[in-house]
CSV table of C-alpha atoms in Angstrom, one decimal:
chain,number,residue,atom,x,y,z
A,16,MET,CA,54.5,96.8,64.2
A,17,LYS,CA,53.1,97.3,67.7
A,18,ILE,CA,51.6,94.7,70.0
A,19,THR,CA,49.9,96.1,73.2
A,20,PHE,CA,49.4,93.9,76.2
A,21,MET,CA,46.6,95.1,78.4
A,22,GLY,CA,47.0,93.5,81.9
A,23,ALA,CA,50.8,92.9,81.4
A,24,GLY,CA,51.2,92.4,85.2
A,25,SER,CA,49.7,88.9,84.6
A,26,THR,CA,53.4,88.2,84.6
A,27,VAL,CA,53.3,84.5,83.4
A,28,PHE,CA,50.8,84.9,80.6
A,29,ALA,CA,52.6,88.0,79.5
A,30,ARG,CA,56.0,86.3,79.5
A,31,ASN,CA,54.5,83.4,77.3
A,32,LEU,CA,52.7,85.3,74.7
A,33,ILE,CA,55.5,88.2,74.1
A,34,GLY,CA,57.9,85.4,74.6
A,35,ASP,CA,56.0,83.6,71.9
A,36,ALA,CA,56.3,86.8,69.6
A,37,MET,CA,60.0,87.1,70.3
A,38,CYS,CA,60.2,83.5,68.8
A,39,SER,CA,58.9,84.6,65.5
A,40,GLU,CA,60.8,86.2,62.7
A,41,THR,CA,57.8,87.9,61.8
A,42,LEU,CA,56.8,89.5,65.0
A,43,ARG,CA,60.3,89.7,67.1
A,44,ASP,CA,61.1,93.2,65.8
A,45,THR,CA,58.1,94.7,67.3
A,46,VAL,CA,57.1,97.6,69.8
A,47,PHE,CA,55.8,95.4,72.8
A,48,ALA,CA,53.9,98.0,74.7
A,49,LEU,CA,53.0,96.6,78.4
A,50,TYR,CA,50.1,98.2,80.3
A,51,ASP,CA,49.0,97.6,83.7
A,52,ILE,CA,47.6,99.6,86.9
A,53,ASP,CA,50.0,97.8,89.2
A,54,GLY,CA,53.5,99.4,88.9
A,55,GLU,CA,55.3,96.5,91.0
A,56,ARG,CA,53.6,93.8,88.7
A,57,LEU,CA,54.5,95.8,85.4
A,58,GLU,CA,58.1,96.1,86.5
A,59,GLN,CA,58.4,92.5,87.0
A,60,SER,CA,57.2,91.8,83.5
A,61,ARG,CA,59.4,94.5,82.1
A,62,THR,CA,62.6,93.0,83.9
A,63,ILE,CA,61.7,89.7,82.8
A,64,LEU,CA,60.8,90.4,79.0
A,65,GLU,CA,63.6,92.9,78.7
A,66,ALA,CA,66.1,90.1,79.8
A,67,MET,CA,64.3,87.6,77.4
A,68,ARG,CA,64.4,90.2,74.3
A,69,VAL,CA,68.2,90.4,75.0
A,70,ALA,CA,68.5,86.6,75.1
A,71,LYS,CA,66.6,86.3,72.0
A,72,GLY,CA,68.8,88.7,70.0
A,73,GLY,CA,67.8,92.2,71.1
A,74,PHE,CA,65.1,92.6,68.5
A,75,GLY,CA,62.2,94.9,69.0
A,76,LYS,CA,61.5,97.2,71.9
A,77,ILE,CA,59.8,97.3,75.2
A,78,GLU,CA,57.6,99.9,76.5
A,79,CYS,CA,55.8,100.3,79.7
A,80,TYR,CA,52.6,102.4,80.5
A,81,LEU,CA,51.4,102.7,84.0
A,82,GLY,CA,47.8,103.7,85.2
A,83,VAL,CA,44.7,104.9,83.4
A,84,GLU,CA,46.3,108.2,82.5
A,85,ASN,CA,48.6,106.5,80.2
A,86,ARG,CA,46.3,103.8,78.7
A,87,LYS,CA,45.5,105.6,75.5
A,88,GLU,CA,49.2,106.0,74.8
A,89,ALA,CA,49.9,102.3,75.4
A,90,LEU,CA,47.3,101.7,72.7
A,91,ARG,CA,48.0,104.2,70.3
A,92,GLY,CA,49.0,102.7,66.9
A,93,ALA,CA,48.6,99.2,68.0
A,94,ASP,CA,48.2,96.5,65.4
A,95,PHE,CA,47.3,93.9,68.0
A,96,VAL,CA,46.0,94.2,71.5
A,97,ILE,CA,46.1,91.3,73.9
A,98,ASN,CA,43.6,91.4,76.8
A,99,ALA,CA,44.4,89.4,80.0
A,100,ILE,CA,43.1,91.9,82.7
A,101,GLN,CA,41.5,90.6,85.9
A,102,VAL,CA,39.7,93.4,87.6
A,103,GLY,CA,39.6,93.1,91.4
A,104,LEU,CA,42.2,90.4,91.6
A,105,TYR,CA,42.0,87.4,93.7
A,106,ASP,CA,41.9,89.7,96.6
A,107,PRO,CA,39.3,91.0,97.1
A,108,CYS,CA,37.1,90.1,94.4
A,109,THR,CA,37.5,86.4,93.8
A,110,ILE,CA,37.4,85.9,97.6
A,111,ILE,CA,34.1,87.7,97.4
A,112,ASP,CA,32.7,85.7,94.6
A,113,PHE,CA,33.2,82.6,96.6
A,114,GLU,CA,32.5,83.5,100.2
A,115,VAL,CA,29.5,85.4,100.1
A,116,PRO,CA,27.5,82.7,97.8
A,117,LYS,CA,28.8,80.1,100.3
A,118,LYS,CA,26.9,81.9,103.2
A,119,TYR,CA,23.9,81.1,101.2
A,120,GLY,CA,24.9,77.3,100.8
A,121,LEU,CA,26.0,77.9,97.1
A,122,ARG,CA,29.4,76.3,96.5
A,123,GLN,CA,31.5,76.7,93.3
A,124,THR,CA,34.5,75.3,91.8
A,125,ILE,CA,36.1,77.9,89.5
A,126,ALA,CA,33.5,80.7,89.2
A,127,ASP,CA,35.0,82.6,86.5
A,128,THR,CA,32.8,81.7,83.4
A,129,LEU,CA,29.2,81.2,84.6
A,130,GLY,CA,27.4,80.9,87.8
A,131,ILE,CA,27.2,83.6,90.4
A,132,GLY,CA,31.0,84.2,90.4
A,133,GLY,CA,31.1,84.3,86.6
A,134,ILE,CA,28.2,87.0,86.4
A,135,MET,CA,29.9,89.4,88.9
A,136,ARG,CA,33.3,88.8,87.2
A,137,ALA,CA,31.6,90.0,84.0
A,138,LEU,CA,29.9,93.0,85.5
A,139,ARG,CA,33.2,94.3,87.1
A,140,THR,CA,35.1,93.8,83.7
A,141,ILE,CA,32.8,95.0,81.1
A,142,PRO,CA,33.0,98.8,82.1
A,143,VAL,CA,36.8,98.5,81.9
A,144,LEU,CA,36.6,97.0,78.3
A,145,SER,CA,34.1,99.7,77.4
A,146,ASP,CA,36.9,102.2,78.4
A,147,PHE,CA,39.4,100.2,76.4
A,148,ALA,CA,37.1,99.9,73.5
A,149,HIS,CA,36.6,103.8,73.5
A,150,ASP,CA,40.4,104.3,73.3
A,151,MET,CA,41.0,101.9,70.7
A,152,GLU,CA,38.1,103.5,68.3
A,153,GLU,CA,40.2,106.7,68.5
A,154,VAL,CA,43.9,105.6,68.6
A,155,CYS,CA,44.1,102.2,66.9
A,156,PRO,CA,40.9,101.6,65.2
A,157,ASP,CA,42.1,98.9,62.9
A,158,ALA,CA,43.9,96.9,65.7
A,159,TRP,CA,42.6,93.4,66.4
A,160,PHE,CA,41.5,92.8,70.2
A,161,LEU,CA,42.6,89.1,71.2
A,162,ASN,CA,40.7,88.5,74.3
A,163,TYR,CA,41.9,86.2,77.0
A,164,THR,CA,40.1,87.2,79.8
A,165,ASN,CA,37.1,85.3,81.4
A,166,PRO,CA,33.9,85.1,81.4
A,167,MET,CA,35.1,84.8,77.8
A,168,ALA,CA,31.6,84.6,76.0
A,169,MET,CA,30.2,87.4,78.1
A,170,LEU,CA,33.2,89.8,77.7
A,171,SER,CA,33.8,89.0,73.8
A,172,GLY,CA,30.2,89.1,73.3
A,173,TYR,CA,30.0,92.6,74.7
A,174,MET,CA,32.8,93.9,72.7
A,175,GLN,CA,31.3,92.2,69.6
A,176,ARG,CA,27.8,93.8,70.0
A,177,TYR,CA,28.4,96.9,71.5
A,178,THR,CA,31.8,98.4,70.3
A,179,GLY,CA,33.5,98.9,66.7
A,180,VAL,CA,36.7,97.0,67.8
A,181,LYS,CA,37.4,93.9,65.9
A,182,THR,CA,37.2,91.3,68.6
A,183,VAL,CA,38.0,87.4,68.8
A,184,GLY,CA,37.9,85.4,72.2
A,185,LEU,CA,40.8,82.8,72.6
A,186,CYS,CA,40.8,79.8,74.9
A,187,HIS,CA,43.2,76.9,74.7
A,188,SER,CA,40.6,74.4,75.8
A,189,VAL,CA,39.9,73.7,71.9
A,190,GLN,CA,43.5,72.8,71.2
A,191,SER,CA,43.7,70.3,74.1
A,192,CYS,CA,40.3,68.9,73.9
A,193,SER,CA,40.7,65.6,71.7
A,194,TYR,CA,44.5,65.1,73.1
A,195,ASP,CA,43.2,65.0,76.6
A,196,LEU,CA,40.3,62.7,75.8
A,197,LEU,CA,42.3,60.2,73.8
A,198,THR,CA,45.3,60.0,76.2
A,199,GLN,CA,43.0,59.7,79.3
A,200,LEU,CA,41.2,56.7,77.6
A,201,GLY,CA,44.3,55.2,76.5
A,202,MET,CA,43.9,55.8,72.6
A,203,GLU,CA,47.4,57.5,72.1
A,204,ASP,CA,47.8,55.6,69.0
A,205,LYS,CA,45.0,57.6,67.4
A,206,LEU,CA,46.6,60.9,67.9
A,207,ASP,CA,48.6,61.4,64.7
A,208,GLY,CA,46.6,62.5,61.9
A,209,ARG,CA,43.2,62.8,63.7
A,210,LYS,CA,40.3,64.8,62.3
A,211,GLU,CA,38.0,66.8,64.5
A,212,VAL,CA,35.0,69.3,64.5
A,213,ILE,CA,34.6,71.2,67.7
A,214,ALA,CA,31.8,73.8,68.1
A,215,GLY,CA,29.6,75.3,70.8
A,216,ILE,CA,30.4,78.0,73.1
A,217,ASN,CA,33.4,78.8,75.3
A,218,HIS,CA,34.2,76.1,77.8
A,219,MET,CA,31.2,74.1,76.5
A,220,ALA,CA,32.1,73.6,72.8
A,221,TRP,CA,31.3,70.0,71.7
A,222,LEU,CA,33.5,67.5,70.0
A,223,LEU,CA,31.1,66.8,67.4
A,224,GLU,CA,33.3,64.6,65.3
A,225,ILE,CA,36.6,62.7,65.8
A,226,ARG,CA,38.0,60.5,63.2
A,227,ASP,CA,41.5,58.8,62.9
A,228,LYS,CA,43.8,59.5,60.1
A,229,ASN,CA,41.9,57.1,58.1
A,230,GLY,CA,38.7,58.6,58.4
A,231,VAL,CA,37.5,56.1,61.0
A,232,ASP,CA,34.9,57.3,63.6
A,233,LEU,CA,36.6,57.0,67.0
A,234,TYR,CA,33.4,58.0,69.2
A,235,PRO,CA,32.2,54.1,69.1
A,236,GLU,CA,35.4,53.2,70.8
A,237,ILE,CA,35.5,56.1,73.1
A,238,LYS,CA,32.0,55.4,74.2
A,239,ARG,CA,33.1,51.7,75.1
A,240,ARG,CA,35.8,52.9,77.4
A,241,VAL,CA,34.0,55.5,79.3
A,242,PRO,CA,32.2,53.2,81.8
A,243,GLU,CA,35.5,52.0,83.2
A,244,LYS,CA,36.8,55.3,83.7
A,245,LEU,CA,33.5,56.5,85.4
A,246,ALA,CA,34.0,53.5,87.7
A,247,ASP,CA,37.4,54.5,88.8
A,248,PRO,CA,37.3,56.0,92.1
A,249,GLU,CA,40.7,57.8,91.2
A,250,PHE,CA,39.8,59.2,87.7
A,251,LYS,CA,39.3,63.1,87.9
A,252,ASN,CA,37.7,63.9,84.5
A,253,LYS,CA,34.3,62.2,85.1
A,254,VAL,CA,31.9,65.1,84.6
A,255,ARG,CA,32.9,65.4,80.7
A,256,LEU,CA,32.9,61.7,80.6
A,257,ASP,CA,29.4,61.7,82.1
A,258,TYR,CA,28.5,64.2,79.3
A,259,ILE,CA,29.3,61.5,76.8
A,260,LYS,CA,27.4,59.0,78.7
A,261,ASN,CA,24.2,61.1,78.8
A,262,PHE,CA,24.4,63.6,75.8
A,263,GLY,CA,26.6,61.6,73.4
A,264,TYR,CA,29.4,64.1,73.1
A,265,TYR,CA,32.6,65.3,74.9
A,266,CYS,CA,33.3,69.0,75.7
A,267,THR,CA,36.1,71.3,75.6
A,268,GLU,CA,36.7,72.6,79.0
A,269,SER,CA,37.7,70.5,82.4
A,270,SER,CA,35.3,68.6,84.5
A,271,GLU,CA,36.0,71.1,87.6
A,272,HIS,CA,34.6,73.9,85.2
A,273,ASN,CA,31.9,72.2,83.9
A,274,ALA,CA,30.8,70.7,87.1
A,275,GLU,CA,29.1,74.4,87.8
A,276,TYR,CA,27.9,75.1,84.6
A,277,ASN,CA,24.7,72.9,85.1
A,278,MET,CA,22.3,71.6,87.7
A,279,PHE,CA,23.6,68.0,87.7
A,280,TYR,CA,26.8,67.7,90.1
A,281,ILE,CA,27.0,70.2,92.9
A,282,LYS,CA,24.0,69.7,94.8
A,283,SER,CA,23.3,70.3,98.5
A,284,LYS,CA,20.8,67.7,98.9
A,285,TYR,CA,23.1,65.0,97.2
A,286,PRO,CA,26.5,65.7,98.8
A,287,GLU,CA,27.6,62.2,97.7
A,288,LEU,CA,28.1,63.5,94.1
A,289,ILE,CA,31.1,65.6,95.2
A,290,GLU,CA,33.1,62.5,95.9
A,291,LYS,CA,31.4,60.1,93.4
A,292,TYR,CA,32.6,62.7,90.5
A,293,ASN,CA,35.7,64.0,92.2
A,294,ILE,CA,34.6,67.6,92.2
A,295,PRO,CA,37.2,70.0,93.7
A,296,LEU,CA,34.9,72.5,95.5
A,297,ASP,CA,36.9,76.2,95.9
A,298,GLU,CA,39.5,75.1,93.5
A,299,TYR,CA,40.0,78.2,92.0
A,300,PRO,CA,40.9,80.1,95.2
A,301,ARG,CA,43.5,77.3,96.0
A,302,ARG,CA,45.0,77.8,92.6
A,303,CYS,CA,45.4,81.7,93.2
A,304,VAL,CA,47.1,81.2,96.4
A,305,ASN,CA,49.3,78.6,95.0
A,306,GLN,CA,50.0,80.7,91.9
A,307,ILE,CA,50.8,83.9,93.9
A,308,GLU,CA,53.4,81.9,96.2
A,309,GLY,CA,54.8,80.2,93.1
A,310,TRP,CA,55.3,83.4,91.3
A,311,LYS,CA,57.3,84.9,94.3
A,312,LYS,CA,59.6,82.0,94.3
A,313,GLU,CA,60.1,81.8,90.7
A,314,TYR,CA,60.7,85.5,90.2
A,315,ALA,CA,63.3,85.4,92.8
A,316,GLU,CA,65.0,82.6,91.0
A,317,LEU,CA,64.8,84.4,87.8
A,318,LEU,CA,66.5,87.4,89.3
A,319,GLU,CA,69.2,85.3,90.7
A,320,ASN,CA,69.9,82.9,88.0
A,321,GLY,CA,68.5,84.8,84.9
A,322,VAL,CA,65.8,84.3,82.4
A,323,LYS,CA,65.4,80.6,81.1
A,324,ASP,CA,65.1,80.3,77.5
A,325,HIS,CA,61.5,80.5,76.1
A,326,LYS,CA,60.0,77.9,73.7
A,327,ARG,CA,56.9,79.0,71.8
A,328,THR,CA,53.8,77.7,73.5
A,329,GLY,CA,50.5,76.6,71.6
A,330,GLU,CA,48.6,79.7,72.4
A,331,TYR,CA,46.7,81.0,69.5
A,332,ALA,CA,47.7,84.8,69.7
A,333,THR,CA,51.1,85.0,67.9
A,334,TYR,CA,50.0,82.5,65.1
A,335,ILE,CA,47.0,84.5,64.5
A,336,MET,CA,49.2,87.7,64.1
A,337,GLU,CA,51.5,85.8,61.7
A,338,ALA,CA,48.7,84.6,59.5
A,339,ILE,CA,47.3,88.2,59.2
A,340,VAL,CA,50.7,89.9,58.7
A,341,ASN,CA,51.8,87.2,56.1
A,342,ASN,CA,48.5,86.5,54.5
A,343,THR,CA,49.0,82.6,55.2
A,344,PRO,CA,46.2,80.4,56.2
A,345,TYR,CA,46.0,79.1,59.9
A,346,GLN,CA,43.0,77.6,61.5
A,347,ILE,CA,41.8,78.4,65.2
A,348,GLY,CA,38.7,77.7,67.4
A,349,GLY,CA,37.6,81.4,68.0
A,350,ASN,CA,34.8,83.0,69.9
A,351,VAL,CA,32.9,85.3,67.6
A,352,LEU,CA,29.5,86.6,67.3
A,353,ASN,CA,26.9,84.2,65.7
A,354,THR,CA,25.7,86.9,63.4
A,355,ASN,CA,25.1,84.9,60.4
A,356,GLY,CA,23.9,81.8,62.0
A,357,LEU,CA,27.3,80.0,62.2
A,358,ILE,CA,25.4,77.6,64.5
A,359,SER,CA,22.0,77.7,63.2
A,360,ASN,CA,20.1,76.6,66.4
A,361,LEU,CA,21.7,79.3,68.8
A,362,PRO,CA,20.5,82.8,68.9
A,363,ARG,CA,22.4,85.3,66.5
A,364,GLU,CA,23.2,87.5,69.5
A,365,ALA,CA,25.3,84.5,71.3
A,366,CYS,CA,29.0,84.5,71.3
A,367,VAL,CA,30.0,81.0,69.8
A,368,GLU,CA,32.9,79.2,69.6
A,369,VAL,CA,33.7,77.9,66.0
A,370,PRO,CA,36.4,77.0,63.6
A,371,CYS,CA,37.7,80.1,62.1
A,372,LEU,CA,40.1,80.7,59.1
A,373,VAL,CA,42.7,83.3,59.6
A,374,ASN,CA,44.3,85.0,56.8
A,375,GLY,CA,45.4,88.5,55.5
A,376,MET,CA,41.7,89.3,55.6
A,377,GLY,CA,41.5,88.8,59.4
A,378,ILE,CA,39.5,86.1,61.3
A,379,ASN,CA,36.9,84.3,59.1
A,380,PRO,CA,34.4,82.2,61.1
A,381,CYS,CA,33.3,79.0,59.4
A,382,SER,CA,29.4,77.9,59.3
A,383,VAL,CA,28.8,74.8,61.4
A,384,GLY,CA,25.1,74.3,60.8
A,385,ALA,CA,22.9,72.9,63.7
A,386,LEU,CA,24.3,71.5,66.8
A,387,PRO,CA,22.8,68.0,68.2
A,388,VAL,CA,19.5,69.4,69.9
A,389,GLN,CA,20.6,68.0,73.3
A,390,CYS,CA,24.2,70.0,73.0
A,391,ALA,CA,22.1,73.2,71.8
A,392,ALA,CA,19.9,73.0,75.0
A,393,MET,CA,23.1,72.6,77.1
A,394,ASN,CA,24.6,75.5,75.4
A,395,MET,CA,21.4,77.7,75.8
A,396,THR,CA,21.1,77.3,79.6
A,397,ASN,CA,24.6,79.0,79.6
A,398,ILE,CA,23.7,81.5,76.8
A,399,ASN,CA,20.8,82.7,78.9
A,400,VAL,CA,22.8,83.9,81.7
A,401,GLN,CA,25.5,85.4,79.3
A,402,LEU,CA,23.0,87.6,77.5
A,403,LEU,CA,21.3,88.5,80.6
A,404,THR,CA,24.5,89.8,82.2
A,405,ILE,CA,25.6,91.4,79.1
A,406,GLU,CA,22.1,93.3,79.2
A,407,ALA,CA,22.7,94.3,83.0
A,408,ALA,CA,26.0,95.7,82.1
A,409,VAL,CA,24.5,97.7,79.3
A,410,THR,CA,21.4,99.0,80.8
A,411,GLY,CA,22.4,99.5,84.6
A,412,LYS,CA,19.3,97.5,85.6
A,413,LYS,CA,19.6,95.4,88.6
A,414,GLU,CA,16.7,93.4,87.7
A,415,HIS,CA,18.8,91.9,85.0
A,416,ILE,CA,21.3,90.7,87.3
A,417,TYR,CA,18.6,88.9,89.4
A,418,GLN,CA,17.3,87.3,86.2
A,419,ALA,CA,20.7,86.2,85.3
A,420,ALA,CA,21.4,84.6,88.5
A,421,MET,CA,17.9,83.2,88.6
A,422,LEU,CA,18.3,81.5,85.3
A,423,ASP,CA,21.9,80.2,86.1
A,424,PRO,CA,21.5,76.4,86.1
A,425,HIS,CA,23.5,75.7,89.3
A,426,THR,CA,22.4,78.8,91.4
A,427,GLY,CA,18.7,78.3,90.3
A,428,SER,CA,18.8,74.6,91.2
A,429,GLU,CA,19.9,75.4,94.6
A,430,LEU,CA,18.4,78.4,95.8
A,431,ASP,CA,14.8,80.2,95.8
A,432,ILE,CA,14.2,83.4,94.0
A,433,ASP,CA,14.1,85.5,97.1
A,434,THR,CA,17.4,84.2,98.4
A,435,ILE,CA,19.0,84.6,94.9
A,436,LYS,CA,18.0,88.4,95.1
A,437,LYS,CA,19.4,88.7,98.6
A,438,MET,CA,22.6,86.9,97.6
A,439,VAL,CA,23.0,89.4,94.6
A,440,ASP,CA,22.3,92.4,96.6
A,441,ASP,CA,24.9,91.2,99.2
A,442,LEU,CA,27.6,90.7,96.3
A,443,ILE,CA,27.0,94.0,95.0
A,444,GLU,CA,27.6,95.5,98.3
A,445,ALA,CA,30.6,93.6,99.0
A,446,HIS,CA,32.0,94.5,95.7
A,447,GLY,CA,31.5,98.0,96.3
A,448,ASP,CA,33.3,100.6,93.7
A,449,TYR,CA,34.5,97.5,91.8
A,450,LEU,CA,31.0,97.6,90.1
A,451,PRO,CA,29.1,100.5,88.8
A,452,LYS,CA,25.8,101.8,90.4
A,453,TYR,CA,22.9,99.8,89.2
A,454,HIS,CA,19.2,100.9,89.3
């Protein structure tokens, strides 16, 4: 068996997912093909993973493929392809995504999923995924493409609609959703045996039902405890609890993410909302700087002291692989195309996040039916942007980039149309060769 990791220079993530595979009797005796365009980062991953492979018993084999010219060989014969690339990295592209909009008074927190930052990230990533897809269709046509790169719905949706590659988008926000909610509200006694239904779109999938082990609905007690947390000036997860207050349901991704997915919380005319909801503006750049510095220290320690033992994480990837290889059932929250109306009141061409059964037949999405109308409406404000961004990438038409930005909830609520167009033009110019040419 062969597992190819695209973007293996994402060293911590590569270590976690390949390390997970090394913990599995089904997957450990595998060819692990590491691909990246950065030689230094690729070598760091190779060094750590080779040491981990030896520590785990010496099973399998690690191969490295550097540069576009070796990409097809990295993919050749793969059974599974994990995607974790970041086109343009923190410097320069993430910096551009934050600093150019800031000149126009548009502030962001994460900028990797929606908003003008998410749009630009998708536009520079989709052309690379298109190249991946062409290679995969030729050299590993039966492989599953497990996408971890954001913006999840835009990238997975592009692959599912415009390529022949079997694609699922994976995000750990579904796994941690109800656990985080119950622990933050002091309801840890309800964790064991809880039952839940989660569906919507990536980073805004809704906790539609949550029941304890006896089938008792937990939402009434959750809603009773929300006002106290919203009134606590130190509590950080306020945006998502405000969703419960105003829309009736909790959602999967963090409050710092969801603060920028709508028109409600980051508003220049209401600066007091930033403090009221504890919204961390410019959060992602801070994380990037800290992660870069933290990794330098960790890598030096690993070289000096050796690789620490790896314990299998909760990430979906290797559990999916085991379920397919062994034909054993496993449930995930997966990002898949809404082709058959899995969520009946969202568009068929949308990429939705729904429960999926994984077994020897692959990844099998489950029908959810209709979302509560207010939840579907919130999702649609994001889906509009996602579909228009994909349209821009496929057609090469700049007008669709303008339209995606105009219809983005946060951008459109802060800036007028002429300013939005000027900002888009400035972003395109600043990204230079990281973007294709638009007409």
